Tab-separated table of C-alpha atoms in Angstrom:
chain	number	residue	atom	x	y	z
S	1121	UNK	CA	-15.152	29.211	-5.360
S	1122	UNK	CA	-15.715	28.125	-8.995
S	1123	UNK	CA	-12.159	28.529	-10.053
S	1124	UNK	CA	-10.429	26.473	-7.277
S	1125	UNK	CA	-6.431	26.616	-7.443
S	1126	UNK	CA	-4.871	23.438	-8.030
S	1127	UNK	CA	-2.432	23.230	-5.780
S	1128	UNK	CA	-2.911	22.815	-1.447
S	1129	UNK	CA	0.332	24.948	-1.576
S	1130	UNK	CA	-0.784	27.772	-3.896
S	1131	UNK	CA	-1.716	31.784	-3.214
S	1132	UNK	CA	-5.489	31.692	-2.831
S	1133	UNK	CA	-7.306	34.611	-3.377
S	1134	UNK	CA	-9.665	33.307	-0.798
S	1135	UNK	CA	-6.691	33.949	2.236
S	1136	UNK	CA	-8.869	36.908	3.401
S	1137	UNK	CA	-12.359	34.804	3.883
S	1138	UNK	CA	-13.756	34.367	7.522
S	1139	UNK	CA	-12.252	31.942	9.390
S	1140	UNK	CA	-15.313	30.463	11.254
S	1141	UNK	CA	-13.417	29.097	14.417
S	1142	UNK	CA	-9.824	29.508	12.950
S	1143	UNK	CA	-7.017	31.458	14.516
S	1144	UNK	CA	-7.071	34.680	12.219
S	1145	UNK	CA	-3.025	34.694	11.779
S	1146	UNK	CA	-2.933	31.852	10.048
S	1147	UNK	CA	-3.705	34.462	6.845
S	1148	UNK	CA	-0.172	35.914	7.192
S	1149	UNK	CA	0.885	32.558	6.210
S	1150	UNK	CA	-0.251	32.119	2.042
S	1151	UNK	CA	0.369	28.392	2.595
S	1152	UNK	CA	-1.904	28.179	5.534
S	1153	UNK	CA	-4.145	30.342	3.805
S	1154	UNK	CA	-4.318	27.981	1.553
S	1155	UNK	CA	-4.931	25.086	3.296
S	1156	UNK	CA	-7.982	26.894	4.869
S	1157	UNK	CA	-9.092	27.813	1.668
S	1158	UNK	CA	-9.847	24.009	1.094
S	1159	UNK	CA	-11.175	23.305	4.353
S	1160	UNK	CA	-13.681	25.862	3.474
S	1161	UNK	CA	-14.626	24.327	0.833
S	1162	UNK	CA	-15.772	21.740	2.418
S	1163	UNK	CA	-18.815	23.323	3.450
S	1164	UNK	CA	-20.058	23.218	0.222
S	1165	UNK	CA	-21.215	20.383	-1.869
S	1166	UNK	CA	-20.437	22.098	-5.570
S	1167	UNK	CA	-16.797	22.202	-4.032
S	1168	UNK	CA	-16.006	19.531	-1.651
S	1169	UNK	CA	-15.693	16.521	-3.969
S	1170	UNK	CA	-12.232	18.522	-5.102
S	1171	UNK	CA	-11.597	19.600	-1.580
S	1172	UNK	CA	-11.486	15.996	-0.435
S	1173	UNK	CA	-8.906	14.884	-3.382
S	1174	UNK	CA	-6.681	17.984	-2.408
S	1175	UNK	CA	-6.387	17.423	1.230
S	1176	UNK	CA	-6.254	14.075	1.430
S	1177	UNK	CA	-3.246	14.042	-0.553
S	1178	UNK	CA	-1.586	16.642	0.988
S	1179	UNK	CA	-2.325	15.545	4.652
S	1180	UNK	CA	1.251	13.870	5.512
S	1181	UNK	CA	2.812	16.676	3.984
S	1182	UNK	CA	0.712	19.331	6.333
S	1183	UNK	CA	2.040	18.493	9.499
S	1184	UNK	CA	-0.941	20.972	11.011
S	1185	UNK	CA	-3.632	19.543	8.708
S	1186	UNK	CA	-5.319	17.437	11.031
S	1187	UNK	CA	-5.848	20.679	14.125
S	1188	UNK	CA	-7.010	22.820	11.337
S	1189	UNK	CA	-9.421	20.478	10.261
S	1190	UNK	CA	-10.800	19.364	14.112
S	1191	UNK	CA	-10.727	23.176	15.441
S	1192	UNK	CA	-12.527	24.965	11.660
S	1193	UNK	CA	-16.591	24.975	12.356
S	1194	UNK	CA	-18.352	22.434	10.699
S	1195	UNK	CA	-15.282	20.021	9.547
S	1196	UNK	CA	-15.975	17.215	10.880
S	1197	UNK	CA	-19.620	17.438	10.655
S	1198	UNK	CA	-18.815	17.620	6.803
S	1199	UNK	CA	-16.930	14.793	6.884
S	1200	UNK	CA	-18.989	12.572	9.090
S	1201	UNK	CA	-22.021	12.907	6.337
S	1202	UNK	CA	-19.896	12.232	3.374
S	1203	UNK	CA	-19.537	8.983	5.324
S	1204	UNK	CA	-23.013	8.289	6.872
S	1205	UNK	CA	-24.211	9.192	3.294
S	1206	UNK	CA	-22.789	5.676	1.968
S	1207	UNK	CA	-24.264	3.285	4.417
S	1208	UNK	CA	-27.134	2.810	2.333
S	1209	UNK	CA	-25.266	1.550	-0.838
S	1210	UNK	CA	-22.981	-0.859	1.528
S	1211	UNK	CA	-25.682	-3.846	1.487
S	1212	UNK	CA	-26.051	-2.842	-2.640
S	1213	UNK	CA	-24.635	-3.225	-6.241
S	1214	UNK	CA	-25.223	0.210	-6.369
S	1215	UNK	CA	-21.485	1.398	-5.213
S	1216	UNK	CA	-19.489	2.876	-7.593
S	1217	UNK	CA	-15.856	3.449	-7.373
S	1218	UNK	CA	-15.964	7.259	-7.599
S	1219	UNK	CA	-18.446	7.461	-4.509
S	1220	UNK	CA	-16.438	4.962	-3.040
S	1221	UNK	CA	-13.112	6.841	-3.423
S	1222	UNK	CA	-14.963	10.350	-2.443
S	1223	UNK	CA	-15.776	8.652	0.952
S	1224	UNK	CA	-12.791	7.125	1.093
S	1225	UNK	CA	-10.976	10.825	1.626
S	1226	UNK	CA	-12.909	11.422	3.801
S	1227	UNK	CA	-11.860	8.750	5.746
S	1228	UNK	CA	-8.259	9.762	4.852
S	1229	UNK	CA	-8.539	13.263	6.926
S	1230	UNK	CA	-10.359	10.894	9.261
S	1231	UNK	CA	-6.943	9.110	9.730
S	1232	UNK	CA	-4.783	12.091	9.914
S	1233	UNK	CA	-7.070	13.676	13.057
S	1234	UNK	CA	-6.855	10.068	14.201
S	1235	UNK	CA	-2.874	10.069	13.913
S	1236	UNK	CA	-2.383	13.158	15.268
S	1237	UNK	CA	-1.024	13.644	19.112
S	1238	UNK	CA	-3.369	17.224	19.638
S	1239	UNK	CA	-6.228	15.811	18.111
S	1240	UNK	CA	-6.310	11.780	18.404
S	1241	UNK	CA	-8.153	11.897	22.144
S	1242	UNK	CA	-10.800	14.599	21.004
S	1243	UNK	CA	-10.847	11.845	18.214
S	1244	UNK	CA	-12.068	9.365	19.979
S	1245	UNK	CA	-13.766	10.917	23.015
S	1246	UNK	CA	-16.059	12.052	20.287
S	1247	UNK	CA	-16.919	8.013	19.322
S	1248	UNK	CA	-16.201	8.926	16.130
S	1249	UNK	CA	-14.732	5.125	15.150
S	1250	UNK	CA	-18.175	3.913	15.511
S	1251	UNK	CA	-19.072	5.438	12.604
S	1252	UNK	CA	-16.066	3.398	10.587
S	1253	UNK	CA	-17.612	-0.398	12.008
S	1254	UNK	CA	-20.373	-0.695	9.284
S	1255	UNK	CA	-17.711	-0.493	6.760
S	1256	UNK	CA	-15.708	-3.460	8.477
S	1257	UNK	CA	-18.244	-5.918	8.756
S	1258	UNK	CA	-18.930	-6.078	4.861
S	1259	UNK	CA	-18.424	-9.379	3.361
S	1260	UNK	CA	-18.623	-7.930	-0.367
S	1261	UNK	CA	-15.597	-7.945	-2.115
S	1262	UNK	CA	-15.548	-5.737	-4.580
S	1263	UNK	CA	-13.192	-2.720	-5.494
S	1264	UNK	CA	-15.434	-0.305	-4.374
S	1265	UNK	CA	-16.816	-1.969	-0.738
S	1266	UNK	CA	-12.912	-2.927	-0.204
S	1267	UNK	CA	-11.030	0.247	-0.822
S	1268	UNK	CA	-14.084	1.659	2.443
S	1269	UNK	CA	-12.786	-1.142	3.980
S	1270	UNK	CA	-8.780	-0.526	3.725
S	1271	UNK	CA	-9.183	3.019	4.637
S	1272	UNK	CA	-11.134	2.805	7.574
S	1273	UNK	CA	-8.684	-0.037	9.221
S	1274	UNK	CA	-6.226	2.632	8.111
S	1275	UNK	CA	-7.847	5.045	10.545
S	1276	UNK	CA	-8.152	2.522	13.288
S	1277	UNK	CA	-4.705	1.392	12.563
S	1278	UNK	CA	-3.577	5.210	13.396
S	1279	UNK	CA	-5.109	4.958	16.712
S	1280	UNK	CA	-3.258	1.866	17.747
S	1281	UNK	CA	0.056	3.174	16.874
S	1282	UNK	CA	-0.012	5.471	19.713
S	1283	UNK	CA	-0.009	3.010	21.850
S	1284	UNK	CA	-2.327	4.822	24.343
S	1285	UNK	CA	-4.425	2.086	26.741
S	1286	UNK	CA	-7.555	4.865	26.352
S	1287	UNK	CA	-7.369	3.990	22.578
S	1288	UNK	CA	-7.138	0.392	23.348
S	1289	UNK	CA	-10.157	0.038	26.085
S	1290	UNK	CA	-12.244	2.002	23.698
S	1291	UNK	CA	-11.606	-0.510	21.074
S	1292	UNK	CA	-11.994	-3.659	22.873
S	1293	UNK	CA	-15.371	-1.864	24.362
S	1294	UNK	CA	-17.012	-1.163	21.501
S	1295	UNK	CA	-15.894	-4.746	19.934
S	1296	UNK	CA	-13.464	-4.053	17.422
S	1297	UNK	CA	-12.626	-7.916	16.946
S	1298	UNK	CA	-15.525	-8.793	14.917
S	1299	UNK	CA	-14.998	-6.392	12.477
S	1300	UNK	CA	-11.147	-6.845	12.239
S	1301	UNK	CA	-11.901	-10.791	11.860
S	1302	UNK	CA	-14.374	-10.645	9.554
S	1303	UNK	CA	-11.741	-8.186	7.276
S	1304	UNK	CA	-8.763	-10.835	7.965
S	1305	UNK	CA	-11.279	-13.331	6.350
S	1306	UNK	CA	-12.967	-10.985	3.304
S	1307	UNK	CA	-9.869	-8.247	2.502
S	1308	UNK	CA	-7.787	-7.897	0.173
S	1309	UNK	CA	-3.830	-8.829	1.539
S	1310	UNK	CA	-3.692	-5.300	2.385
S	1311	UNK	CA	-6.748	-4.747	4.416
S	1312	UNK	CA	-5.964	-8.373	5.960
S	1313	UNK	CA	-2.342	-7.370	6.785
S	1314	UNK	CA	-3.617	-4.001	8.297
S	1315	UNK	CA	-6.509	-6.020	10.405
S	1316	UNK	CA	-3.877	-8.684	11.581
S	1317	UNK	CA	-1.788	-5.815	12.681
S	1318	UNK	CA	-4.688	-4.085	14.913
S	1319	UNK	CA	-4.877	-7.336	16.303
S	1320	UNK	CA	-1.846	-7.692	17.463
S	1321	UNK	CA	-1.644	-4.309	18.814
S	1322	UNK	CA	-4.734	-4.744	20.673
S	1323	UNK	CA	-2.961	-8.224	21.746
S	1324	UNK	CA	-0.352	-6.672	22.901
S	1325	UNK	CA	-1.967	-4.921	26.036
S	1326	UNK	CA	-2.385	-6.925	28.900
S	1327	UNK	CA	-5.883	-5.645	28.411
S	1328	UNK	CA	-6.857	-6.979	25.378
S	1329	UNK	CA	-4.860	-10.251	25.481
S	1330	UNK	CA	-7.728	-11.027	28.815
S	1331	UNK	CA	-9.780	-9.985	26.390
S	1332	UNK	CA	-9.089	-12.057	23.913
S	1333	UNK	CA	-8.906	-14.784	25.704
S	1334	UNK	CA	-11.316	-14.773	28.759
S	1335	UNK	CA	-13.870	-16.133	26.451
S	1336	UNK	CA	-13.134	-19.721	25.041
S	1337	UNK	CA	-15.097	-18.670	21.639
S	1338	UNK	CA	-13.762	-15.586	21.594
S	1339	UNK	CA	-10.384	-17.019	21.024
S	1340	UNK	CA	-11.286	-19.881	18.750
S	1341	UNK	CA	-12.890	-17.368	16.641
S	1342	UNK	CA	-9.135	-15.629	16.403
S	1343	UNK	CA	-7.032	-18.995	16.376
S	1344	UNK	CA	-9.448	-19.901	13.187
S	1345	UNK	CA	-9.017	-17.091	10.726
S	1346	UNK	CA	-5.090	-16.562	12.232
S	1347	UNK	CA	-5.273	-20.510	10.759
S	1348	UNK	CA	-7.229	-19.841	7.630
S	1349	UNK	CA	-4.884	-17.325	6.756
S	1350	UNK	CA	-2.034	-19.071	7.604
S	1351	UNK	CA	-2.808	-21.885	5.036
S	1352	UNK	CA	-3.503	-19.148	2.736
S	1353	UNK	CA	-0.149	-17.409	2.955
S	1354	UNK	CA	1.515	-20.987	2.838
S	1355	UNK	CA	-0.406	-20.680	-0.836
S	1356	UNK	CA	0.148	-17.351	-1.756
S	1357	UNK	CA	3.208	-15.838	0.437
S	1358	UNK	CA	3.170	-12.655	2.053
S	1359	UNK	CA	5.980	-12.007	3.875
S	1360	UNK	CA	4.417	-9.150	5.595
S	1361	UNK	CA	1.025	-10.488	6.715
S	1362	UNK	CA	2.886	-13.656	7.980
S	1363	UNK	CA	4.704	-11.428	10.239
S	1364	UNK	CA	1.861	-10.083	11.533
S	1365	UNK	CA	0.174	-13.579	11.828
S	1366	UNK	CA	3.093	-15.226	13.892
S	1367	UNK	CA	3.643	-11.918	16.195
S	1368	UNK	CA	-0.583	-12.655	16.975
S	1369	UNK	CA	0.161	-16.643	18.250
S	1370	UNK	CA	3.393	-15.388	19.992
S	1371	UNK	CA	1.518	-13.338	22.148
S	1372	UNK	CA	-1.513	-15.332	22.187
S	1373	UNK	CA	0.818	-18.221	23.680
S	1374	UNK	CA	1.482	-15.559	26.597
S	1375	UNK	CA	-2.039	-16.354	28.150
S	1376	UNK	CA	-1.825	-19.723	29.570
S	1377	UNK	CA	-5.147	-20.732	28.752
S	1378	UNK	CA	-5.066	-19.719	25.027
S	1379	UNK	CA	-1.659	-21.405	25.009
S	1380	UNK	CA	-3.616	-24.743	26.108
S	1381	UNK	CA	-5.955	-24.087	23.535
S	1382	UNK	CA	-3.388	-23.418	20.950
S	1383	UNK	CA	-1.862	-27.350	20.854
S	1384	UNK	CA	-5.065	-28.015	19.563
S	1385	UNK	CA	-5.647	-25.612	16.887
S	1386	UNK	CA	-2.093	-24.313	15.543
S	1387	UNK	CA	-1.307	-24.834	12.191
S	1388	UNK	CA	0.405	-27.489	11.159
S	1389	UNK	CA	2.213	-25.130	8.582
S	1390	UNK	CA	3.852	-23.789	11.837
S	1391	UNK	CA	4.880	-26.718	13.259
S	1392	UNK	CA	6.976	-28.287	9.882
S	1393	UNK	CA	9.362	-26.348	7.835
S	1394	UNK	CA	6.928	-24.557	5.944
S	1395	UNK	CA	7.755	-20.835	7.482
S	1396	UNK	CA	11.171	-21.919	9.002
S	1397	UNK	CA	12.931	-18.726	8.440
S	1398	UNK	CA	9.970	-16.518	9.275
S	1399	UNK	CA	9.922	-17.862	12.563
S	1400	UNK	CA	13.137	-18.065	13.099
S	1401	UNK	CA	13.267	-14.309	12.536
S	1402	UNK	CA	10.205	-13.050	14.798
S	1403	UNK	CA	11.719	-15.321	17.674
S	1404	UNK	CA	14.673	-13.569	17.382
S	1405	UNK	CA	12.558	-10.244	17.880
S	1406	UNK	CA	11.829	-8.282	21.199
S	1407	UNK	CA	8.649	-7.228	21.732
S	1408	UNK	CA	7.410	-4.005	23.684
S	1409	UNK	CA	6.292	-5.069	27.144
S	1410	UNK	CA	2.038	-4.609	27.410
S	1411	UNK	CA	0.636	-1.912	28.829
């Protein structure tokens, strides 16, 4: 595979190769063909840097990406070391961009299995999320440690979206708060917004709100960086991230005894005219019952 073609969408000369675990009709199919031709290539290490860039940027446009990638033999296994292989650098100066961005495509197919409707259970039944967690809890802020850190909220992010109360019990089990609080206090504004928003989601389940809020420093620990960033975004808006931020006390003020604790630890930024108009516009908003 020395001369790899360019494009995900291109004739490969490679649509004839075994398909280790793949349906065999997919080869009457050159664009198909061609995706497997890349997921191949994954397998080995003179080719998978490249195989990585390709797919990942082609995986919203390959609506069948992400049950060609869980179903081929030896995928995810492939994936799962470019992304084991890093943890050693995480606590060092020693990350450079390009390794970061080579595991960070990985975690990109992560995110479209996770996203997926036929593959998102076998997703998670498989614990796989655990192995995103060391990549949350990171305090460094650098380019490199941060774009690990966007991408893997982006992976837990696609999990929430469904919805499904599996996805949320497995989260609030294997304490997701921790390392979405400690990325609402270290990210970037993306990476924050994306963490406030898994939040929220989580909040949203009757499930995780007792979650939430059935420890007293549980919640504190959420009222204080929803605070911290608060006064932040009075600093620096973000339109977006406030959102996110409001929709979390709205739903925190639900519980009755986080809304006790809340008189004693809201902003004062949401009690003036700071945010008027934000506010005014998320009251107006109805939220999806919990689940």
């Amino acid at each position: 595979m020395a001369n790899l073609p360019e494009s995900l969408f291109a004739d490969s000369s490679a649509a004839g190769a075994t398909m280790s675990g793949l349906d065999r009709s997919v080869h009457t199919d050159p664009k198909v063909a061609s995706v497997v031709h890349w997921i191949q290539a994954l397998q080995s290490h003179e080719t998978r840097e490249q195989a990585l860039i390709v797919l990942s940027k082609n995986r919203e446009i390959r609506k069948d990406l992400a049950p060609l990638l869980w179903n081929s033999f030896g995928t995810i296994s492939a994936l799962l070391l470019e992304i084991i292989s890093v943890y050693c650098l995480l606590s060092s100066p020693n990350l450079t961009d390009r390794v970061s961005t080579r595991v960070s495509n990985a975690l990109a197919l992560f995110q479209c299995v996770a996203s997926h409707p036929d593959t998102r259970m076998q997703f998670l039944k498989a614990k796989l999320p655990y192995y995103l967690y060391p990549f949350l809890s990171t305090k460094n802020k650098e380019k490199a440690h941060e774009y690990l850190r966007l991408t893997s909220l982006g992976v837990i992010g696609a999990l929430v979206k469904s919805g499904d109360p599996e996805v949320i019990t497995f989260l609030i089990e294997t304490q997701i708060f921790p390392g979405c609080l400690n990325s609402m206090k270290v990210g970037c504004e993306l990476s924050k917004t994306v963490a406030t928003f898994i939040v929220h989601q989580i909040l949203l389940h009757d499930e995780g709100l007792k979650h939430c809020c059935s420890i007293a420093e549980r919640f504190f620990s959420v009222a204080h960086v929803l605070g911290q960033m608060t006064e932040k975004v009075a600093e620096e808006p973000c339109p977006r991230l406030l959102k996110h931020i409001i929709r979390c006390y709205r739903r925190l003020s639900d519980n009755p005894r986080a809304c006790d604790g809340l008189r004693c630890c809201l902003p004062v930024k949401l009690t003036d005219n700071t945010f008027a108009n934000q506010l005014l516009v998320c009251s107006s908003e109805t939220f999806p019952s919990s689940t």
